[in-house]
Coordinates of C-alpha atoms and ligand atoms in Angstrom, one line a residue:
Chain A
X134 CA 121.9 -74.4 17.6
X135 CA 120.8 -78.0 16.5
X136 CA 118.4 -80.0 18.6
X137 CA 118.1 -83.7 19.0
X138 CA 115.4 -85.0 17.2
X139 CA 113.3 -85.9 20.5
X140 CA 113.8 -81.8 21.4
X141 CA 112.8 -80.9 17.8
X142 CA 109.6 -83.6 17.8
X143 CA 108.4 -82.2 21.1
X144 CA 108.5 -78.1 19.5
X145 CA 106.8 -79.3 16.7
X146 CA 104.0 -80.7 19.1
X147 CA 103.4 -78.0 20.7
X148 CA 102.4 -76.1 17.0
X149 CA 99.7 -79.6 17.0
X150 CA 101.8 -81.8 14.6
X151 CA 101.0 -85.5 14.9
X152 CA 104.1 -87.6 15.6
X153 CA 104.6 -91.2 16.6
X154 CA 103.9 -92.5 20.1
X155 CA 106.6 -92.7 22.1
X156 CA 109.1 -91.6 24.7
X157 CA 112.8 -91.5 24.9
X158 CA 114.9 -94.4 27.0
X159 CA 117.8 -93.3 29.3
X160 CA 118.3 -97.2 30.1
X161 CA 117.0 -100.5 28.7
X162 CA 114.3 -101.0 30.7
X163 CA 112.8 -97.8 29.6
X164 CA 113.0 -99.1 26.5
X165 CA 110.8 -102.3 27.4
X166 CA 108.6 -100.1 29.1
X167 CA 107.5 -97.7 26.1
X168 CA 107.2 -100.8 23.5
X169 CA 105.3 -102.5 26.2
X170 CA 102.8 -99.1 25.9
X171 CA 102.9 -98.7 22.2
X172 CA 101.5 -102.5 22.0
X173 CA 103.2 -102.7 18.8
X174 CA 106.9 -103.1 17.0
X175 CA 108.8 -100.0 17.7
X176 CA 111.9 -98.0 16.4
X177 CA 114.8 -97.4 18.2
X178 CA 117.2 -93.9 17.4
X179 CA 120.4 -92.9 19.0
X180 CA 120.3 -89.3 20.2
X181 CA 123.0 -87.8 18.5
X182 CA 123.5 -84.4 16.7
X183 CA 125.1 -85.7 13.6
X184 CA 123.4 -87.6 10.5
X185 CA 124.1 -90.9 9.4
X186 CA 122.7 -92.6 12.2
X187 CA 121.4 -95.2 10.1
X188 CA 124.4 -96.0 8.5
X189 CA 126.2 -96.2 11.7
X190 CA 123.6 -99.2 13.3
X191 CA 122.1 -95.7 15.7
X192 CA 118.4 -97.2 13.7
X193 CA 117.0 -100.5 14.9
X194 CA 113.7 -102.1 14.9
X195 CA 111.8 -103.9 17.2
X196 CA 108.8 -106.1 17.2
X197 CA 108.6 -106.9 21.2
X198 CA 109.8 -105.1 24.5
X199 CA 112.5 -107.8 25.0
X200 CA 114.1 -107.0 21.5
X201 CA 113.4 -103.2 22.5
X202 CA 115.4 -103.3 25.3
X203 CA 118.5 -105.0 23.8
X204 CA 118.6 -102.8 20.9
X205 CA 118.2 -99.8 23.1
X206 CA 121.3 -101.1 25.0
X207 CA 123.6 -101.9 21.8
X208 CA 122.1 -98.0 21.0
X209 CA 123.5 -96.7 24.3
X210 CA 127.4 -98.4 24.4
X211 CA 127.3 -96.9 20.5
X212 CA 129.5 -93.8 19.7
X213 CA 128.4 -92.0 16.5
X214 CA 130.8 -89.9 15.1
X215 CA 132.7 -89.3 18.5
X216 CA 128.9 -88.7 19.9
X217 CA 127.7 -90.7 22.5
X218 CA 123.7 -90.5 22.7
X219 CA 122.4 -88.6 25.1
X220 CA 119.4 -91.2 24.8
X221 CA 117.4 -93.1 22.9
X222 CA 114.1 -92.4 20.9
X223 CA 111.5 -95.4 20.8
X224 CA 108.7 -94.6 18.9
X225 CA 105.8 -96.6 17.0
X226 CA 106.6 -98.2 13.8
X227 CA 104.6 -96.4 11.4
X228 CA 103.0 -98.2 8.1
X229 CA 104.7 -95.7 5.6
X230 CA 102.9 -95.6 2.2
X231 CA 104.5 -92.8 0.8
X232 CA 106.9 -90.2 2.2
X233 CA 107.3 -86.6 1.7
X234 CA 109.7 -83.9 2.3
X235 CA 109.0 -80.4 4.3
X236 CA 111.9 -77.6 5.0
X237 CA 111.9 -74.2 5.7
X238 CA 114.7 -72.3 5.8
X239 CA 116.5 -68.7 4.9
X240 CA 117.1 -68.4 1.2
X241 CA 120.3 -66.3 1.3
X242 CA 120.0 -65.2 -2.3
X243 CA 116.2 -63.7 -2.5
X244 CA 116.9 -62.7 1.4
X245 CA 113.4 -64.5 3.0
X246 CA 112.5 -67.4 4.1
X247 CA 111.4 -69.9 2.0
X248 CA 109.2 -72.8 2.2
X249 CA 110.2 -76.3 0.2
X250 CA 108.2 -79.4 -0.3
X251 CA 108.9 -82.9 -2.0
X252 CA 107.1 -85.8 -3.0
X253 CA 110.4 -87.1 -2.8
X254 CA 111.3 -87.8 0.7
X255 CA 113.5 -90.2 2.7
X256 CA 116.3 -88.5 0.4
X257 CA 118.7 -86.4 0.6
X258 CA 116.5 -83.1 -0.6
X259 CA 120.0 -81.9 -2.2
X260 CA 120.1 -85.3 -4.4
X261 CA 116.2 -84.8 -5.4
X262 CA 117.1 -81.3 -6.7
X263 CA 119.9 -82.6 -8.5
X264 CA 118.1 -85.6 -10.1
X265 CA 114.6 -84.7 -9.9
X266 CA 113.9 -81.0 -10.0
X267 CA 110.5 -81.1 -11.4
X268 CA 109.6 -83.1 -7.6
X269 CA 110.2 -80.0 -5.9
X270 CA 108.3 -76.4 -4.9
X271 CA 109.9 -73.6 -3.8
X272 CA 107.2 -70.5 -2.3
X273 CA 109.2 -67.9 -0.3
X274 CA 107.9 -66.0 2.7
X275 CA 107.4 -62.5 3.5
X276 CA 109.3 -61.0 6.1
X277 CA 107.1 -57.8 6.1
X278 CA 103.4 -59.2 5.9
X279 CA 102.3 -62.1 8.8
X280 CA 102.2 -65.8 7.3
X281 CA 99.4 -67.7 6.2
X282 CA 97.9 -70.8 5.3
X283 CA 97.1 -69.8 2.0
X284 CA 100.7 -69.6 1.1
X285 CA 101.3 -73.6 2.1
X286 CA 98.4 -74.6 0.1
X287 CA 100.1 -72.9 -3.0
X288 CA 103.5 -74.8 -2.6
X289 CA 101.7 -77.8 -1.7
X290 CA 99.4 -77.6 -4.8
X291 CA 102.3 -76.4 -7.1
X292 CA 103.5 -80.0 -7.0
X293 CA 100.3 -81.0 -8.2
X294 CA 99.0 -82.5 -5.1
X295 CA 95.1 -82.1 -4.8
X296 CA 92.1 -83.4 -2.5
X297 CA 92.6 -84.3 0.7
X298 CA 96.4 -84.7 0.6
X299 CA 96.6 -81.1 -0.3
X300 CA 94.6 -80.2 2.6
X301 CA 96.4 -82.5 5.3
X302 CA 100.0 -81.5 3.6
X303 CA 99.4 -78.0 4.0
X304 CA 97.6 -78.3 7.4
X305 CA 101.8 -79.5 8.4
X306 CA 103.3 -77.3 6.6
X307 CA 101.8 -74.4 8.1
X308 CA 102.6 -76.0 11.8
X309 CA 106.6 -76.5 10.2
X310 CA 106.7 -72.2 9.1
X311 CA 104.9 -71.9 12.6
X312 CA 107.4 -73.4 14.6
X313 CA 110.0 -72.1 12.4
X314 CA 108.7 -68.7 13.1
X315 CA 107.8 -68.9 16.7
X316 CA 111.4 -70.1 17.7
X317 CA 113.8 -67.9 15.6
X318 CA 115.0 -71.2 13.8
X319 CA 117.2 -71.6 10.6
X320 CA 116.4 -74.6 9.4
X321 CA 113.2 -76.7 10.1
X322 CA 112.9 -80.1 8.2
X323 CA 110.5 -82.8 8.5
X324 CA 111.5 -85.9 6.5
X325 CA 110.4 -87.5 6.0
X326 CA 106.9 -87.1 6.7
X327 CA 105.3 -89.9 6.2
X328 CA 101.6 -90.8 4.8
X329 CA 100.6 -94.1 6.5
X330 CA 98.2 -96.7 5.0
X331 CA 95.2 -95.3 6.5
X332 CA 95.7 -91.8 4.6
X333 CA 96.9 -90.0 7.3
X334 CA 100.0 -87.8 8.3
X335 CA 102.9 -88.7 10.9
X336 CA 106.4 -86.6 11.6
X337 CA 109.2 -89.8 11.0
X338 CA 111.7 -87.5 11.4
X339 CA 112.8 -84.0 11.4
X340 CA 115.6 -81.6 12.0
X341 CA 115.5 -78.3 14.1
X342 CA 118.1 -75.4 14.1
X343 CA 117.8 -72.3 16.3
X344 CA 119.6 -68.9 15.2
X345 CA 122.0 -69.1 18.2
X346 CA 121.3 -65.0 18.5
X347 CA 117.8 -66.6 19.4
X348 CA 119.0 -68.3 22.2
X349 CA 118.4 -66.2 24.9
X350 CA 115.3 -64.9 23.9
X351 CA 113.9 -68.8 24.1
X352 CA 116.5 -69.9 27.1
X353 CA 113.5 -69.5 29.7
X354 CA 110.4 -70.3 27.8
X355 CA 111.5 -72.8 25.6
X356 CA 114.9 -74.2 26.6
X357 CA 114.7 -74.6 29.9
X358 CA 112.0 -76.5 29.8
X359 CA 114.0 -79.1 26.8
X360 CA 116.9 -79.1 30.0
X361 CA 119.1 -77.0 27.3
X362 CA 121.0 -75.1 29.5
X363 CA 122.1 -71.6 28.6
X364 CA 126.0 -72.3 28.2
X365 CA 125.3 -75.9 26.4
X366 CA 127.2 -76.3 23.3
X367 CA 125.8 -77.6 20.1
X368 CA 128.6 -79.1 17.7
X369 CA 129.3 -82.4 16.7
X370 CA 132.0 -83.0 19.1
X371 CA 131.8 -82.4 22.9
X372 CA 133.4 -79.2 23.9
X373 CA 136.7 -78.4 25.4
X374 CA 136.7 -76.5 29.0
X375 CA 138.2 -73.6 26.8
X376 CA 135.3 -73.6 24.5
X377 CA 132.5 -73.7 27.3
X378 CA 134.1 -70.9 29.2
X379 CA 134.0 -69.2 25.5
X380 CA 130.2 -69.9 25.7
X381 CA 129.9 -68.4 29.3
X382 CA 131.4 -64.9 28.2
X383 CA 128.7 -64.7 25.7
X384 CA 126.2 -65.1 28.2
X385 CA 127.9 -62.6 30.6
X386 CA 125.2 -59.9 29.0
X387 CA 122.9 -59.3 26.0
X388 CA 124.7 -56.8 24.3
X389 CA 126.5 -58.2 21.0
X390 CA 128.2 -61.7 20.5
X391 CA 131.3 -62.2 22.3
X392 CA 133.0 -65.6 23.1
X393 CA 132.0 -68.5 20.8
X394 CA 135.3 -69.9 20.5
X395 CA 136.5 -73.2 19.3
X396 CA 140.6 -74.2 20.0
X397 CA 143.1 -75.0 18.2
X398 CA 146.9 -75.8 19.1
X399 CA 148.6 -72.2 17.9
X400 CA 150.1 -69.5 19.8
X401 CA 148.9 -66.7 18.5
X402 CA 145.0 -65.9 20.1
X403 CA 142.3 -64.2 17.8
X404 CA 139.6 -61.9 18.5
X405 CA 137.8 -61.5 15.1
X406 CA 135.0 -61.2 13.7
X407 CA 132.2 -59.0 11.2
X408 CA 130.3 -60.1 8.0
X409 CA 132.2 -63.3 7.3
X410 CA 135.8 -61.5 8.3
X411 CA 136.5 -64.3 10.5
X412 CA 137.1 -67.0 8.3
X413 CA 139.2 -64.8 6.0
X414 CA 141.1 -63.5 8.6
X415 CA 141.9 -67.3 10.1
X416 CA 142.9 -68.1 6.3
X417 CA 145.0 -65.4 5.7
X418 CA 146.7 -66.0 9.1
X419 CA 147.4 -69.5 8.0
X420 CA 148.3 -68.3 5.0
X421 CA 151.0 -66.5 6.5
X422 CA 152.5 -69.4 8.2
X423 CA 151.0 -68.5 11.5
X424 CA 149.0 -70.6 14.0
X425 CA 146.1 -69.8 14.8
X426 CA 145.2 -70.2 19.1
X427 CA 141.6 -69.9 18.2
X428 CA 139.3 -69.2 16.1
X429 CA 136.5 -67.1 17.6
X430 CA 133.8 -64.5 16.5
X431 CA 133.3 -61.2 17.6
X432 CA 130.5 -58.7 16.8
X433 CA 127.4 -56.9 17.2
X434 CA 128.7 -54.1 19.2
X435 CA 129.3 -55.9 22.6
X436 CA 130.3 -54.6 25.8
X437 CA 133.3 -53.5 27.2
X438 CA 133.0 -56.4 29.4
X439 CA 132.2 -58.9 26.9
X440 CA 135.0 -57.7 24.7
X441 CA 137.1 -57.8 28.0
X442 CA 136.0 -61.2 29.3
X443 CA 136.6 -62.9 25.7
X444 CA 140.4 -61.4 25.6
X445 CA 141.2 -62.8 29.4
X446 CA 139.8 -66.3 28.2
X447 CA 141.9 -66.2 25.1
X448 CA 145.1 -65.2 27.1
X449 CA 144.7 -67.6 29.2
X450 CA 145.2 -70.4 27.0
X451 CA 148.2 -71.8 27.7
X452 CA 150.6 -71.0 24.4
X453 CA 148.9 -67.8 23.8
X454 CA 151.9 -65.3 22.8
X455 CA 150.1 -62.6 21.5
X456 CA 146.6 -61.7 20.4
X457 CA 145.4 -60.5 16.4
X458 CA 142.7 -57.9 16.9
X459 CA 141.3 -57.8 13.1
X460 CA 137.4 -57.1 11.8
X461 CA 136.0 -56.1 8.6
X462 CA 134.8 -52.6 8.6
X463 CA 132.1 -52.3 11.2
X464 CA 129.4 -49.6 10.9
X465 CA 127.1 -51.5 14.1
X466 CA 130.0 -52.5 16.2
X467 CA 131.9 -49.5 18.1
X468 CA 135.7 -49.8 17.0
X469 CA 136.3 -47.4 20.7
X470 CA 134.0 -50.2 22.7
X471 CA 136.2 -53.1 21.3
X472 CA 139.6 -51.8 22.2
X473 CA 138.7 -50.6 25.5
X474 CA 137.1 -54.1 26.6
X475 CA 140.2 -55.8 24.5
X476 CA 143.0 -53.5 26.4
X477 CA 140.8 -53.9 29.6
X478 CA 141.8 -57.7 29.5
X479 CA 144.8 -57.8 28.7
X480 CA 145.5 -55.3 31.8
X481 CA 143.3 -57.4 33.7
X482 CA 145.7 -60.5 32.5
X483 CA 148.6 -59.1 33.9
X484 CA 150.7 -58.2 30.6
X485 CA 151.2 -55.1 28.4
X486 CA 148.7 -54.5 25.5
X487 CA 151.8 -53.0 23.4
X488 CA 153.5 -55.8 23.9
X489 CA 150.2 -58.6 23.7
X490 CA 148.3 -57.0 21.2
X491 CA 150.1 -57.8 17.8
X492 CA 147.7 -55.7 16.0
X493 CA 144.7 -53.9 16.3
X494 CA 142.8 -53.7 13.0
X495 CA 139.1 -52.5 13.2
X496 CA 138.0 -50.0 11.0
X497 CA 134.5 -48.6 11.5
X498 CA 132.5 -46.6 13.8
X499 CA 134.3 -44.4 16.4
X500 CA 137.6 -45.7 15.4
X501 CA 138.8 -42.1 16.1
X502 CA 138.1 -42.9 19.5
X503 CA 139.8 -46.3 19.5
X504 CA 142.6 -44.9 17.8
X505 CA 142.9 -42.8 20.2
X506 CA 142.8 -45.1 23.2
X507 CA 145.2 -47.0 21.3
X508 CA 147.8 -44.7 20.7
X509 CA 147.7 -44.0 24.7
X510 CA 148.5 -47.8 25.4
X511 CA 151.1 -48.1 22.9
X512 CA 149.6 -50.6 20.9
X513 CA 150.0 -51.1 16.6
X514 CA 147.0 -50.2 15.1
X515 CA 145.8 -49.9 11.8
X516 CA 142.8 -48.5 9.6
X517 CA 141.1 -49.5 6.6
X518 CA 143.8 -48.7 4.3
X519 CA 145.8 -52.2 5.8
X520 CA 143.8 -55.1 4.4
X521 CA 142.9 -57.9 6.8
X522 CA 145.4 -60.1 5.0
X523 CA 147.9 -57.4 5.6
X524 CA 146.7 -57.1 9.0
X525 CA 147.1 -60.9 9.5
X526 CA 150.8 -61.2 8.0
X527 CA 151.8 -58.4 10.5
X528 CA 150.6 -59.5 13.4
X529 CA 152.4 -63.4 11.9
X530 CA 155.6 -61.5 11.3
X531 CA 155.6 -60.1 14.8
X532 CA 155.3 -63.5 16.9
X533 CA 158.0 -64.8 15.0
X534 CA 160.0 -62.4 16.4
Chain B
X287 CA 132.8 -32.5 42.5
X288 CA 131.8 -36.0 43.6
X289 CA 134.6 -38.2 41.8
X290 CA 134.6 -41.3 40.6
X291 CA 137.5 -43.5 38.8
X292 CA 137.3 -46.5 36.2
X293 CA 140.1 -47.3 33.2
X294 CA 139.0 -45.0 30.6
X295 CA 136.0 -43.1 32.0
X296 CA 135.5 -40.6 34.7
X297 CA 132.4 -38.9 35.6
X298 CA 131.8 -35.7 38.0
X299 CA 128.6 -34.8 39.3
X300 CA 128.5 -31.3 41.3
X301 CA 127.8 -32.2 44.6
X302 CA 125.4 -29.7 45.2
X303 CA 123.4 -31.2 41.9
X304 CA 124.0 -34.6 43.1
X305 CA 121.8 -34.0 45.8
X306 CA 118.8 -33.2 43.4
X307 CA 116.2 -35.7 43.8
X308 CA 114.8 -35.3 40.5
X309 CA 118.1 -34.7 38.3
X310 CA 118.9 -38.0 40.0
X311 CA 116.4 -40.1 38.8
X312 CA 116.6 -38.2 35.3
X313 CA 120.2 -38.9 34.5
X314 CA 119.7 -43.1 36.2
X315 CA 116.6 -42.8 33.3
X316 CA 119.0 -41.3 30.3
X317 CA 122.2 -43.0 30.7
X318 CA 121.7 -45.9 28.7
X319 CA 124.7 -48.0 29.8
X320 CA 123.3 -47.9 34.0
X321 CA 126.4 -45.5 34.9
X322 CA 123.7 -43.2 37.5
X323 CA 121.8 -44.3 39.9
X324 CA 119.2 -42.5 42.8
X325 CA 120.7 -43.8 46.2
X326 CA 118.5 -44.7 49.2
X327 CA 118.6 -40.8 49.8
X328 CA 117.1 -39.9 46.1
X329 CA 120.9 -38.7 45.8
X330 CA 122.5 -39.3 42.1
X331 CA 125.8 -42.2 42.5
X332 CA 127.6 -43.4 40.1
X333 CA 127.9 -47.3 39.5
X334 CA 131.5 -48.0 39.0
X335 CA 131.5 -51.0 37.7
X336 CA 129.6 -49.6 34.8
X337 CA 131.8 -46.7 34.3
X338 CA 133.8 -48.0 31.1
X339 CA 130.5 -48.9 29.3
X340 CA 129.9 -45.7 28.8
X341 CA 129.4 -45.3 25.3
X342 CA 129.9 -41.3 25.3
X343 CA 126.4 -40.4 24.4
X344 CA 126.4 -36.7 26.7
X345 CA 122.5 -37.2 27.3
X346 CA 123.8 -37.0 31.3
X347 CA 125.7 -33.7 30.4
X348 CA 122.3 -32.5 28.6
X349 CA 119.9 -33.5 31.2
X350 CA 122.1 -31.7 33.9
X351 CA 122.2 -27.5 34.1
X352 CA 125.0 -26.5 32.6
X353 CA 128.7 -27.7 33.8
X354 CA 126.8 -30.1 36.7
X355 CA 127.8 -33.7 35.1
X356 CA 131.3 -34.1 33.2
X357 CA 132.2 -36.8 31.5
X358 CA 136.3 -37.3 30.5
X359 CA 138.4 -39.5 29.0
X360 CA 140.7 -40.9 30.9
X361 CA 143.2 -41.7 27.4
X362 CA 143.0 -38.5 26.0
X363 CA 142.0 -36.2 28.8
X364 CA 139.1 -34.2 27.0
X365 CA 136.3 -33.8 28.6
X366 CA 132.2 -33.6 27.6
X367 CA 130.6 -31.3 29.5
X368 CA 128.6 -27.8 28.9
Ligands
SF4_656 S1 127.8 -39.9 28.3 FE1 126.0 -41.3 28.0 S2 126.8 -43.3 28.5 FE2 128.2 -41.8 29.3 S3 127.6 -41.5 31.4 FE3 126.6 -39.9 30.2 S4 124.6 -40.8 29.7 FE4 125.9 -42.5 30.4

C-alpha cells in the first residue's frame, strides 16, 4: 500500500527525521496561510500516488503567499495520471547543496532486507546503477539479529563518506530502516535527501510502501490516525465499486487474503491465487482465448467465509458465466477450506456449483477432503497431475459451450 | 444428542455432557475456529454460524469422554468421534 508523500513525511517524523516546514493545503487559502508561516518561498506538490509529478506541472514554486495560493489552485483543478490530488504539500524551499539517495527495501534474491545509499540523488536510483555503479552501497540486513546503527555507518562509509556527513547520513539512515521496520513496509525511500548550505540534513522527498498483509496490524495505531481507512484502496487509478467491495471481503476477518480484486470486462470470474499462480493462470486463460471477469488473489489459508464472500462478489458481476477455481499447489492453504467457502457462495448466489464452477483445480493440503466435497456437489475437479494451463483451457473450453 | 445443522459440518454434544460446566468451557477453549461456547448457564452451545469453519482438528472429540462430542461431515457422512 503506497502513501502520499505528506502520509510518508509525517511516519518518518515520528522515527525524529527532520523534514521541511510545512503543512498540506486542501484550498488556496491554506496555501497562503502556510507560506505566510514559513516567512520564506515555498514548494507546492500535488498529492498523488503516481511519479512524474514534476513532469506533469504537480511541482511549483513560490516566493510569496499570493503566488502560493494560485499555484496551489492550478495544483488542485490538475489531474495526474487520471489522479486528482487529494491535496497539496507546501513546504519550505530548502537551499540544496548536494543531494543523496536512501532506500530500503526486500532484496528478493539474498532474501533480507537491504539497505542502499547514493551520493547520487534526485535520480532515478535504477539510472545511477546503470551509469554509475561505483556511487552506490549496498549492506543487507538481518532478519534474525535486531538492527543497529553500526550497520548504517558501514553503508554510509563504504561510499567513502567520512566526518560529520557520515555521522548525520547514518543518524537518517537508521531513522529510514526504523520506520521501515516498525511499519511492515516494502519499500522506504528518501530522495532525495538533501544537504542544505548550512551542513545540515532535510527529507525533500520520499516514498513509503506498506506490505498490504501489514495493514491491519497498523489500521488502528497507525492508519487511522493518517485517515487511511481500512477498505481504502491504493492503485493509481480510483477503484471501481466492484473492486472496493473486493477490498471489504478481505477485511471480513484476519484469517488469509481473500478479495483483492481488480475488473476487467470478461465473463468468466476467477478465484486464483498461490506463489505467483495468479498471473500464470490469467495468462494462460488469455491464452486460451478466454476472458478473464477478474483478476483476483486468493491465499493464505482463509476462511470459509472469506472464500465464500469473495465467490458471491465475483458472481455478482454482471457477465459472470462461470467461475475458474485454479492455485498452484498449496501446502499453507487448505484445498477442503477453499471449496467449501467457494461452493458455499455459489449456493448462497442462487445457482449450481456443477454447473458455475468450470473447474476446481487446487492441489495441496487436505485436497482429499475437498475432493471429496466436490465430488458430492458434482463439480469438475482436478489434481496436480492437470497443469494450471490445462486447468485454464478447460474451464475456456467449457464457457464456450 | 443436542443437534446442530450448517452446510458441511454437524456437531453433537451429549446432552447430559453438554450440561458440564467445565467440559464446556474446555471444548469453547480448544476449538480453535469458536464452534463451542459456555452459555449464560455454564452449558456447552454450539455457534452456528461458525460451524463450517471447522477445520476438522478432533481436539473437541479428545477433550470430551469418549463418544460425548461428534463431529460429521455432512458430504461424505463420516463421522470423528471416539
Ligand atoms: S474438530 Fe476442531 S474445529 Fe471442529 S469443532 Fe472440533 S475443535 Fe472445533
Amino acid at each position: 500500500m503506497r502513501f502520499y508523500e505528506y502520509e510518508a513525511k509525517a511516519l518518518l517524523r515520528k522515527q525524529g527525521v527532520r523534514l521541511p516546514d510545512g503543512g498540506t493545503a486542501e484550498k488556496p487559502a491554506d496555501a497562503g496561510k502556510i507560506a505566510r508561516d514559513i516567512g520564506g518561498a515555498v514548494v507546492l506538490k500535488s498529492q498523488v500516488l503516481s511519479g512524474g509529478r514534476m513532469k506533469a506541472g504537480g511541482v511549483k514554486f513560490a516566493d510569496t503567499p499570493a503566488e502560493a495560493e494560485t499555484a496551489c489552485a492550478e495544483i488542485l483543478k490538475l489531474p495526474i495520471k487520471d489522479q486528482m490530488p487529494v491535496n497539496v504539500l507546501v513546504e519550505a524551499k530548502a537551499a540544496v547543496a548536494k543531494e543523496y539517495y536512501l532506500g530500503v527495501t526486500f532484496d528478493g534474491v539474498a532474501k533480507l532486507p537491504v539497505m542502499i545509499i547514493s551520493d547520487m540523488g534526485g535520480i532515478d536510483i535504477e539510472e545511477v546503477a546503470e551509469t554509475h555503479p561505483e556511487h552506490i552501497a549496498k549492506v543487507h540486513l538481518s532478519t534474525l539479529h535486531p538492527f543497529s546503527d553500526y550497520q548504517a555507518k558501514e553503508a554510509v562509509a563504504s561510499l567513502g563518506i567520512t566526518g560529520g556527513e557520515l555521522n548525520q547520513l547514518t543518524r537518517v539512515l537508521a531513522q529510514l530502516v526504523r520506520t521501515f521496520l516498525a511499519y511492515n513496509l516494502t519499500l522506504a525511500e528518501i530522495n532525495p535527501l538533501g544537504k542544505l548550505e548550512d551542513g545540515s540534513f532535510v527529507v525533500l522527498d520520499c516514498h513509503l510502501d506498506m506490505e498490504e498483509e501489514a495493514r491491519e496490524r497498523h489500521q488502528k495505531s497507525v492508519l487511522d490516525e493518517l485517515g487511511i481507512g481500512a477498505d481504502e484502496m491504493r492503485q493509481g487509478r480510483p477503484p471501481t465499486e466492484f473492486e472496493k467491495r473486493g477490498a471489504r471481503v478481505d477485511n471480513v476477518d484476519h484469517r488469509g487474503v481473500a478479495g483483492r480484486v481488480v475488473e476487467f470486462e470478461g465473463n468468466l470470474g476467477l478465484v486464483i491465487g498461490a506463489g505467483g499462480g495468479s498471473l500464470t493462470i490469467f495468462d494462460a486463460v488469455q491464452r486460451f482465448g478466454g476472458k478473464p471477469a477478474n483478476y483476483c488473489e486468493i491465499g493464505g489459508n482463509p476462511s470459509v467465509l472469506k472464500a465464500c464472500e469473495l465467490t458471491k462478489v465475483i458472481l455478482s458481476k454482471p457477465g459472470v458465466d462461470k467461475i475458474a477455481v485454479i492455485m498452484n499447489v498449496v501446502s499453507n492453504t487448505r484445498v477442503d477450506i477453499v471449496a467449501r467457502g467457494v461452493v458455499k457462495g455459489v449456493v448462497e448466489s442462487g445457482f449450481d456449483p456443477a454447473e458455475k464452477i468450470a473447474v476446481f483445480r487446487i492441489p495441496g493440503a487436505w485436497e482429499g477432503e475437498g475432493f471429496k466435497l466436490l465430488e458430492k456437489y458434482g463439480v469438475h475437479y482436478c489434481d496436480r497431475t492437470v497443469s494450471m494451463s490445462e486447468a485454464a483451457r478447460r474451464a475456456v473450453e467449457k464457457i464456450a459451450g | 444428542m443436542a443437534e446442530t445443522k450448517a452446510m458441511f459440518i454437524q456437531v453433537e454434544v451429549d446432552p447430559a455432557a453438554a450440561g458440564d460446566a467445565e467440559l464446556a468451557k474446555k471444548l469453547a477453549e480448544v476449538c480453535p475456529v469458536s464452534i463451542f461456547e459456555a452459555d449464560g448457564e455454564g452449558k456447552a452451545a454450539i455457534v452456528e454460524e461458525n460451524l463450517d469453519e471447522c477445520v476438522l482438528c478432533e481436539l473437541c472429540v479428545e477433550a470430551a469422554p469418549p463418544g460425548q462430542v461428534r463431529v460429521t461431515k455432512l458430504y461424505s457422512g463420516e463421522t470423528l468421534s471416539r
